mmCIF file of C-alpha atoms in Angstrom:
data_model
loop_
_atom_site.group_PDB
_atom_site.id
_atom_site.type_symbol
_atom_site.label_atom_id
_atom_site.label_comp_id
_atom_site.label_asym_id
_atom_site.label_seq_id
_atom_site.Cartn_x
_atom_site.Cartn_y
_atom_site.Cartn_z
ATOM 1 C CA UNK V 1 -9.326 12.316 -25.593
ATOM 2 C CA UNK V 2 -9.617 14.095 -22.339
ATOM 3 C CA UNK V 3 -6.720 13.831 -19.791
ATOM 4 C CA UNK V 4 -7.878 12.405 -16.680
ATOM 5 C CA UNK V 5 -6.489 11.886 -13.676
ATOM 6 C CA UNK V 6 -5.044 8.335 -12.870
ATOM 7 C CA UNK V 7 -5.701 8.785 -9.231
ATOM 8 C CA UNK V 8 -9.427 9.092 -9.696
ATOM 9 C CA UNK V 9 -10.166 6.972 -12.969
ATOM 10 C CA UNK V 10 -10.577 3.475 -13.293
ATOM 11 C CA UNK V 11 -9.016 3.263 -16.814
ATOM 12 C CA UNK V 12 -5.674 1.207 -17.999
ATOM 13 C CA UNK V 13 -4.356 0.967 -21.255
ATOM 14 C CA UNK V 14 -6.159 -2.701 -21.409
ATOM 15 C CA UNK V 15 -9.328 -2.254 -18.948
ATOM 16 C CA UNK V 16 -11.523 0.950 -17.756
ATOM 17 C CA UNK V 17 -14.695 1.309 -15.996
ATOM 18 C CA UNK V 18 -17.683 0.804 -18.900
ATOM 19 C CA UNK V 19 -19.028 4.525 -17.131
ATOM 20 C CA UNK V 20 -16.042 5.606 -19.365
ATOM 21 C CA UNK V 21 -16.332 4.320 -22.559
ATOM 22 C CA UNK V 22 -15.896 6.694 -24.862
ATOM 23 C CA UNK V 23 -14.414 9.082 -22.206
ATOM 24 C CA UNK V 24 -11.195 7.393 -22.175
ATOM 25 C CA UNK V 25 -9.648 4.570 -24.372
ATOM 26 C CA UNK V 26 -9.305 0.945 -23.194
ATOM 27 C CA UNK V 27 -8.667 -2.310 -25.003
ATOM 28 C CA UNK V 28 -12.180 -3.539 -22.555
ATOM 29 C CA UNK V 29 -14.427 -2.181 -20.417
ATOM 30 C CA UNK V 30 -16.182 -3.360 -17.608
ATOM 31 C CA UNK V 31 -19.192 -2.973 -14.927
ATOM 32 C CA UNK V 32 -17.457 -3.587 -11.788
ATOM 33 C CA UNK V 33 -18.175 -5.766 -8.982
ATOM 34 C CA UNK V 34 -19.333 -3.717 -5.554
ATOM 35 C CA UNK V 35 -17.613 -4.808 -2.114
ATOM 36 C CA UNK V 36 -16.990 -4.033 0.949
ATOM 37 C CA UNK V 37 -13.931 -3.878 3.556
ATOM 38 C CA UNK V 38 -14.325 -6.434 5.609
ATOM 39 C CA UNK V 39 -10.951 -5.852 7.925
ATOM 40 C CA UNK V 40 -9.925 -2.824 9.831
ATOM 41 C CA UNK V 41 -7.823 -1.321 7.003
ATOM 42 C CA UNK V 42 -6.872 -2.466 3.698
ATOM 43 C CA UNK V 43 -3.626 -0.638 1.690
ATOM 44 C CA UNK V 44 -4.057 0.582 -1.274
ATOM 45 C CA UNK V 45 -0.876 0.056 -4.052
ATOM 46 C CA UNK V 46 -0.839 1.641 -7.375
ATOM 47 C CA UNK V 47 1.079 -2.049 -8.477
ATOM 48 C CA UNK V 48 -0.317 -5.181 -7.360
ATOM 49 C CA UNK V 49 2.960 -6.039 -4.893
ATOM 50 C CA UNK V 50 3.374 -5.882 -0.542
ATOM 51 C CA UNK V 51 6.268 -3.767 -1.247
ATOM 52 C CA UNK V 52 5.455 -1.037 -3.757
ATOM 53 C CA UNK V 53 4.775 1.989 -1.878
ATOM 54 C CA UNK V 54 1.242 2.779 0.075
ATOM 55 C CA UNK V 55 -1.035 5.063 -1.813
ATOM 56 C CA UNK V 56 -4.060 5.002 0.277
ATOM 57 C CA UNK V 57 -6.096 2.337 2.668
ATOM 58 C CA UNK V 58 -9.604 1.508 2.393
ATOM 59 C CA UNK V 59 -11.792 1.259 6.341
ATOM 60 C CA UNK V 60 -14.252 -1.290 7.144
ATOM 61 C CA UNK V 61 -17.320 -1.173 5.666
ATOM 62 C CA UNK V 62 -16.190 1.067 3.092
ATOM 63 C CA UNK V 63 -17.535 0.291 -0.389
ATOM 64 C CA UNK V 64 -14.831 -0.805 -3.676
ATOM 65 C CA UNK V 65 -15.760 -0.912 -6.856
ATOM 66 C CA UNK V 66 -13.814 -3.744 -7.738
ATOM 67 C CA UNK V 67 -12.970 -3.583 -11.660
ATOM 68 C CA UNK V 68 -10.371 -6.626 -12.031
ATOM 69 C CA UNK V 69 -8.857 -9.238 -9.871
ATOM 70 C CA UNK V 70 -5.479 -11.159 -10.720
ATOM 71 C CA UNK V 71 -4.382 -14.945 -9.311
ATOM 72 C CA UNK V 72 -2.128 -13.129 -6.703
ATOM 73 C CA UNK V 73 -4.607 -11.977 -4.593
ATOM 74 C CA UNK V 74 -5.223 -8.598 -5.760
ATOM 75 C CA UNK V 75 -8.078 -6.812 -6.991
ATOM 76 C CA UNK V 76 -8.362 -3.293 -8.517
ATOM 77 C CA UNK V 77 -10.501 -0.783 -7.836
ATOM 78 C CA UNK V 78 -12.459 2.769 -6.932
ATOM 79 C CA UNK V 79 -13.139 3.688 -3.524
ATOM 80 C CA UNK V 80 -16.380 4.860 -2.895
ATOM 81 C CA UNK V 81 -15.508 7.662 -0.165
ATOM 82 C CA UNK V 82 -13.188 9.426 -2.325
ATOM 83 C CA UNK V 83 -12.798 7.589 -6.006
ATOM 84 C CA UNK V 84 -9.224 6.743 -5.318
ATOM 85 C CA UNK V 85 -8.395 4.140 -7.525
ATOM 86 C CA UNK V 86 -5.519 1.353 -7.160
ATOM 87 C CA UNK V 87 -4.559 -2.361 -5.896
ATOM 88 C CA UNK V 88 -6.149 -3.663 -2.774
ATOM 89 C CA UNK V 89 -5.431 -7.163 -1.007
ATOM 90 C CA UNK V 90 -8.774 -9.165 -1.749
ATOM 91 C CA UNK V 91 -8.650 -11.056 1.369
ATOM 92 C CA UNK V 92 -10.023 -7.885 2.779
ATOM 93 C CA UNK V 93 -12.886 -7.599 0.560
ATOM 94 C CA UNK V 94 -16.230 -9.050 0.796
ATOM 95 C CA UNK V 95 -19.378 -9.086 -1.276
ATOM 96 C CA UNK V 96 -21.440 -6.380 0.662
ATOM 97 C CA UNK V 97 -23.464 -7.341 3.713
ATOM 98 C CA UNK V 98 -26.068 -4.885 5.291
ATOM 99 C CA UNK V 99 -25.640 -1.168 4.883
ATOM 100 C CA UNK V 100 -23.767 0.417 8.026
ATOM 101 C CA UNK V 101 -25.833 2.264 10.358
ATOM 102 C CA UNK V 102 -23.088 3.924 12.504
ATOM 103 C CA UNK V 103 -19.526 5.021 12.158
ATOM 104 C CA UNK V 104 -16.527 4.816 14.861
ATOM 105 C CA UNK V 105 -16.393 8.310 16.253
ATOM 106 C CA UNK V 106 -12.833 7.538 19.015
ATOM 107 C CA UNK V 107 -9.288 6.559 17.573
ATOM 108 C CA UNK V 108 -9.996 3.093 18.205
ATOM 109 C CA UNK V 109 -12.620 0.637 19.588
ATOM 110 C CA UNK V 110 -12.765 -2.927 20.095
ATOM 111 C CA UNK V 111 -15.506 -5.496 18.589
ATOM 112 C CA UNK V 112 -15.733 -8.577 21.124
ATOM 113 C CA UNK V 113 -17.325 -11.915 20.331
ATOM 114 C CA UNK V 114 -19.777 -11.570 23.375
ATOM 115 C CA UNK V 115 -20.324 -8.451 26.323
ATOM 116 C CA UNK V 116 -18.085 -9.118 28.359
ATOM 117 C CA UNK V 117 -14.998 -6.980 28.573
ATOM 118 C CA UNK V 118 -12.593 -9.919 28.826
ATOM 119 C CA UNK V 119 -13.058 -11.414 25.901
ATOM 120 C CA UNK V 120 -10.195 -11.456 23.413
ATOM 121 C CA UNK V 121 -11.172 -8.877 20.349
ATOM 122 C CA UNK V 122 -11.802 -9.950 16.726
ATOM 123 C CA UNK V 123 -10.572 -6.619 15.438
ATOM 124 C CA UNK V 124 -9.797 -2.938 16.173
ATOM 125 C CA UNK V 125 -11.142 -0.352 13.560
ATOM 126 C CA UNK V 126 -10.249 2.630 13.620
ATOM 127 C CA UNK V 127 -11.636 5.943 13.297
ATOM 128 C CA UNK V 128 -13.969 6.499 10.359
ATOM 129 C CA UNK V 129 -14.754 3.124 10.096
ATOM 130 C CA UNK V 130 -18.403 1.934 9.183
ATOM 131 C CA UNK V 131 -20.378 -0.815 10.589
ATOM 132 C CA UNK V 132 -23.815 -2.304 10.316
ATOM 133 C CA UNK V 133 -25.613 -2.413 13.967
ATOM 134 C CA UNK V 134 -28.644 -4.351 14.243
ATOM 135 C CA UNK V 135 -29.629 -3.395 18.418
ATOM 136 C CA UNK V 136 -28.720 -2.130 21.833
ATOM 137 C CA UNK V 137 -27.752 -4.938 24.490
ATOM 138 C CA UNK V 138 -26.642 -2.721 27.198
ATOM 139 C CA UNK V 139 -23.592 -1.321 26.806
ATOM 140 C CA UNK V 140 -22.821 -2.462 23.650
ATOM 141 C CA UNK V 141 -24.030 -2.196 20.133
ATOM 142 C CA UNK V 142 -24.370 -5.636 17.987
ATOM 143 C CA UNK V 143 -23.120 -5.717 14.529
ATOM 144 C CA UNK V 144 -24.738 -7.608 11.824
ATOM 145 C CA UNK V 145 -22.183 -10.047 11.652
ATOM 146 C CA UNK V 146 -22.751 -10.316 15.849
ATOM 147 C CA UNK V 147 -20.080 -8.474 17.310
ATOM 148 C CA UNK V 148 -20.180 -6.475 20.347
ATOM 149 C CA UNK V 149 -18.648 -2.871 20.123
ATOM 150 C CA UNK V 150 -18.868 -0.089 23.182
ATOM 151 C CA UNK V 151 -22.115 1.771 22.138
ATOM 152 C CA UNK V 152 -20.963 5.021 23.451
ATOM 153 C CA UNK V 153 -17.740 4.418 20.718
ATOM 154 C CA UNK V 154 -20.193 4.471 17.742
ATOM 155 C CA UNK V 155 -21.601 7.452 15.927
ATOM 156 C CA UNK V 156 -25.174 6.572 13.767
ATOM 157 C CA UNK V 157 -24.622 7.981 10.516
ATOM 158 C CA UNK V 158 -28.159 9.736 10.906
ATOM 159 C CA UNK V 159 -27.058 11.754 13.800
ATOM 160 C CA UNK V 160 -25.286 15.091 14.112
ATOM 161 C CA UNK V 161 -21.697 14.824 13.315
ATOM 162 C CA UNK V 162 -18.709 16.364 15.070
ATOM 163 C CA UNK V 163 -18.695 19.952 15.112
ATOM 164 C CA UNK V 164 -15.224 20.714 15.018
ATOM 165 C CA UNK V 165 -12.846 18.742 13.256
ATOM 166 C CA UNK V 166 -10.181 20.173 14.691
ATOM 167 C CA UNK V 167 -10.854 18.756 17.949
ATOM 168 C CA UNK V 168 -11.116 15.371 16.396
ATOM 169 C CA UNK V 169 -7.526 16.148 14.330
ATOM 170 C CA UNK V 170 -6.184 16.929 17.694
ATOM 171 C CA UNK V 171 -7.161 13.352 19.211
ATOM 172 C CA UNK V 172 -4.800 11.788 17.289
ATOM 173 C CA UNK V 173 -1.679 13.544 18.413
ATOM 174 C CA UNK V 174 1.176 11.212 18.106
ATOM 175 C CA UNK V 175 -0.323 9.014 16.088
ATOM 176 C CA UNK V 176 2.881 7.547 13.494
ATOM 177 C CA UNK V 177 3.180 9.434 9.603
ATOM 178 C CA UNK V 178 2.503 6.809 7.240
ATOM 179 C CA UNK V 179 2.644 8.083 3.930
ATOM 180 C CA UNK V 180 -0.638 6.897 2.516
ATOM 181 C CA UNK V 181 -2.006 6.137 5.601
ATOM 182 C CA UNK V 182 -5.515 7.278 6.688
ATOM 183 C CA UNK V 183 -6.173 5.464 9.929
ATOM 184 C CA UNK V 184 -5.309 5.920 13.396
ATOM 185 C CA UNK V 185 -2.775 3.736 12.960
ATOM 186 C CA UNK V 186 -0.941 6.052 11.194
ATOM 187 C CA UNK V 187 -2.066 8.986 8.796
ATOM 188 C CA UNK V 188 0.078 11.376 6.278
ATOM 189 C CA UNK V 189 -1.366 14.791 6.266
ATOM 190 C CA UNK V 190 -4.185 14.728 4.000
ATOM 191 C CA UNK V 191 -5.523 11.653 5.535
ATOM 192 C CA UNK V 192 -5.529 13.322 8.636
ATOM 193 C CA UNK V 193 -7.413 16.407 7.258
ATOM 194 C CA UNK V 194 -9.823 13.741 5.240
ATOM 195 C CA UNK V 195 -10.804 11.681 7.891
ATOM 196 C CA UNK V 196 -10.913 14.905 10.594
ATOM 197 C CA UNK V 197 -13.433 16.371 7.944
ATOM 198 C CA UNK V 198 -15.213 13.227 7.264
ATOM 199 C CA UNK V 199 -16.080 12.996 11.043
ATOM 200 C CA UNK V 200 -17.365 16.511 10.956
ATOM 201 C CA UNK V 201 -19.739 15.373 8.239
ATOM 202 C CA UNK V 202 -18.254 16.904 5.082
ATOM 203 C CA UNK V 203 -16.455 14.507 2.073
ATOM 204 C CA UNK V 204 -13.229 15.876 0.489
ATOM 205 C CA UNK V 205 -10.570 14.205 -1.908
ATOM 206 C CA UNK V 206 -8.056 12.149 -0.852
ATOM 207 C CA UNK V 207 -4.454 14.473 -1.642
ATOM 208 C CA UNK V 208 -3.226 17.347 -0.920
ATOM 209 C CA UNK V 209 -3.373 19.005 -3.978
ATOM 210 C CA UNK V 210 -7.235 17.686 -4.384
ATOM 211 C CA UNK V 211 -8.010 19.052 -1.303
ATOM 212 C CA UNK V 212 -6.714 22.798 -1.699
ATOM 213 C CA UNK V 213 -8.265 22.728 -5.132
ATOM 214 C CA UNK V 214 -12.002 22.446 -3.481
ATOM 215 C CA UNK V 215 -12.079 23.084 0.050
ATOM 216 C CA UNK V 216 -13.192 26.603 1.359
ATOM 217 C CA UNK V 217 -11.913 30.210 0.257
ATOM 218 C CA UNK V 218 -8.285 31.440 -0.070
ATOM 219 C CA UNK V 219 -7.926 34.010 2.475
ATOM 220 C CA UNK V 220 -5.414 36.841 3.055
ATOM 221 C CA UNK V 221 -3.778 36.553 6.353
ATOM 222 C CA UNK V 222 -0.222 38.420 5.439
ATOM 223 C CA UNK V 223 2.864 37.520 4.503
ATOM 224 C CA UNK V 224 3.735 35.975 8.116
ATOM 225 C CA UNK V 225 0.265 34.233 8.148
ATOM 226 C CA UNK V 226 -0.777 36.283 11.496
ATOM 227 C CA UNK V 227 -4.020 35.852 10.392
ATOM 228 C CA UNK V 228 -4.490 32.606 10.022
ATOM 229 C CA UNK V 229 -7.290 31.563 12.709
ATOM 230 C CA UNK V 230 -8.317 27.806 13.949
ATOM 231 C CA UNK V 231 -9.802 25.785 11.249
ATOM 232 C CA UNK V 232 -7.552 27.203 8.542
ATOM 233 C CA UNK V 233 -5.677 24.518 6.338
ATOM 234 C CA UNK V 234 -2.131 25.763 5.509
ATOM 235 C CA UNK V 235 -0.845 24.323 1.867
ATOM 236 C CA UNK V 236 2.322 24.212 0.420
ATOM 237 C CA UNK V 237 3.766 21.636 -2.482
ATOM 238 C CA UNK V 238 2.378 18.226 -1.401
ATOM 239 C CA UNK V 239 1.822 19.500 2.340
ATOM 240 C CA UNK V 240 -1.455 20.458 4.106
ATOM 241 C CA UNK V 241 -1.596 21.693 7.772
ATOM 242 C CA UNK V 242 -4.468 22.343 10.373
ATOM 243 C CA UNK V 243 -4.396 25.554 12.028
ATOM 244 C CA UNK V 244 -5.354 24.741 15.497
ATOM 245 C CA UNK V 245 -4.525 28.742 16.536
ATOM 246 C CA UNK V 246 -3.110 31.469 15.753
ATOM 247 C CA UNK V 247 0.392 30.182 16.906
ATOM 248 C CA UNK V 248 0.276 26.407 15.967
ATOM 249 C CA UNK V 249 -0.171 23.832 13.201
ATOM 250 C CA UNK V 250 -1.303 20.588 13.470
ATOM 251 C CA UNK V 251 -0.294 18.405 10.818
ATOM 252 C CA UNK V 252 0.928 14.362 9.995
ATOM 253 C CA UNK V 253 4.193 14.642 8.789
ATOM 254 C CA UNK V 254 7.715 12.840 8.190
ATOM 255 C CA UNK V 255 10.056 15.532 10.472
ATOM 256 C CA UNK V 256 8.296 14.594 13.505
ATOM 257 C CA UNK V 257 7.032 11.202 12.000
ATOM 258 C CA UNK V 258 3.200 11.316 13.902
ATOM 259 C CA UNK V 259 0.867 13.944 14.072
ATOM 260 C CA UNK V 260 2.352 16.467 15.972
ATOM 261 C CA UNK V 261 1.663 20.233 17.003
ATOM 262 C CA UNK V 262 4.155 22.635 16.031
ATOM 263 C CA UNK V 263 4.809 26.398 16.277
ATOM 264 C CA UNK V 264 3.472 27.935 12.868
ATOM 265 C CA UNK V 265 6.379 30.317 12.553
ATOM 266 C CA UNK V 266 9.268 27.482 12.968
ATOM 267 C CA UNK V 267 7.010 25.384 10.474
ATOM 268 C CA UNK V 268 6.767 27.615 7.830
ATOM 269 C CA UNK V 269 10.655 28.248 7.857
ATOM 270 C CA UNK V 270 11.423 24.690 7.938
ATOM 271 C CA UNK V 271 9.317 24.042 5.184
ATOM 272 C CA UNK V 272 10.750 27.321 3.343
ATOM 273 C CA UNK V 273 14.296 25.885 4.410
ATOM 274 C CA UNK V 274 13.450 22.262 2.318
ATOM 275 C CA UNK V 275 12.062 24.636 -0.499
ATOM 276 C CA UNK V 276 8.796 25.069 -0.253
ATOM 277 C CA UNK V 277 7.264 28.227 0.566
ATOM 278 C CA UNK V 278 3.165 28.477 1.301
ATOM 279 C CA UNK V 279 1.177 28.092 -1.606
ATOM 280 C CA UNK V 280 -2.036 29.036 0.015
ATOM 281 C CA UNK V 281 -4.707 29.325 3.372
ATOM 282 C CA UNK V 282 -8.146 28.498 2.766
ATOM 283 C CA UNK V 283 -10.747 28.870 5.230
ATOM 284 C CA UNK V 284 -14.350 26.854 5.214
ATOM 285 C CA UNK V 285 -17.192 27.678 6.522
ATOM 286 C CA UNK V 286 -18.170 28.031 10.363
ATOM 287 C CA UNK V 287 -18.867 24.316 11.117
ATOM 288 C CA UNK V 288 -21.471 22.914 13.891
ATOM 289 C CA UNK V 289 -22.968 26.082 15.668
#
């Protein structure tokens, strides 16, 4: 059968997704059961265990597939936003409730139990994160479940989204590398290009490698990148970078261990110095307008 790939296929040697049967082979297959991150982020494990390494994190009010769930308290599953499959804590997952409306547009924001400013939070999501908001009571929008959230932190999914991503990338300067990570609690650098993107309204893959294989146009800018211009991604081996101008690079990564800006030219010839030279620079299309 046809080689897919693990990171995007809900198929084990003893269980796969019943969309597959036939596609791959499996000892069962099964429907899935649809839910929804209830928490501000969930990790995501390839193995069901706290301390095998971070592959990815589901937001609130993202949709799982959820495909099996074991006595430990872990269920498997596909992501909706990007069909990253793996192990996810099921205390953060829900059956769903009512379809979000709106979308956290700053690094952070705050739902309270009431509106008033002094009341202790019941959670901080993060950037990205989806939420179902049912009306207006001044200030603050009220979420299905009947917390309060600063209206003017909310973006509704029907409206126009960011126009340039890199502006939003650039917020979360100094936010901690976390490899797997794709919150504002800490991002690796294709969660920070994912999540930059996703604000501006357009859906890519999860990795690196996924990324550079569908986003935008290779373009020529010269052996010493000179022409490289803002809104280019930079990729090398398992690295992607922003291009916030000519001169710079914004990117989540484990030198600096955040998000940090860095001169292009000592970049590249740090990278080249660990062994990795650039693979590519694609550029996408003019955004916003």
């Amino acid at each position: 059968m046809k080689p897919f790939d693990p990171r995007v296929t809900p198929a084990r040697a003893d269980l796969a997704a019943r969309h597959l049967q036939g596609k791959v082979e499996a000892a069962r297959y099964v429907s899935g059961t649809e839910c929804e991150v209830t928490v501000p982020t969930v990790p995501m494990h390839r193995e069901p265990a706290p301390d095998q390494p971070l592959v990815s994190e589901a937001l609130l009010g993202e949709r799982v597939v959820v495909y099996d769930a074991d006595e430990e308290g872990w269920a498997w599953g596909q992501l909706a936003t990007d069909a990253y499959v793996g192990w996810l804590p099921s205390a953060g997952l829900a059956r769903p409730g009512p379809e979000p409306t709106h979308c956290v547009r700053v690094p952070r924001t705050l739902v309270l139990p009431t509106a008033n400013v002094r009341a202790a939070p019941l959670m901080a999501p993060t950037l990205g994160a989806r939420l179902a908001i049912v009306r207006l009571e001044g200030r603050f929008a009220v979420t299905a479940a009947g917390g309060y959230v600063p209206a003017h932190h909310l973006r509704a999914l029907s409206a126009r989204p960011e126009r340039d991503f890199v502006t939003v990338a650039e917020r979360m300067l100094g936010v901690p590398y976390l490899w797997g990570g794709r919150s504002s609690l800490g991002f690796d650098c294709s969660g920070l290009v994912q999540i930059a993107l996703g604000a501006a309204g357009i859906r890519v893959p999860r990795d690196a490698d996924q990324q550079e294989a569908v986003l935008g146009a290779a373009v020529d800018v010269g052996a010493d990148l000179a022409g490289v211009a803002r809104g280019d991604l930079v990729f090398w081996p398992g690295h992607v970078a922003i291009v916030s101008d000519p001169q710079t690079l914004l990117h989540a990564n484990a030198w600096h261990m955040m998000v940090a800006l860095e001169p292009l030219a000592a970049a590249v010839a740090r990278i080249a110095a660990a062994g990795a030279a650039v693979r590519v620079v694609r550029r996408l299309p003019v955004l916003g307008g």
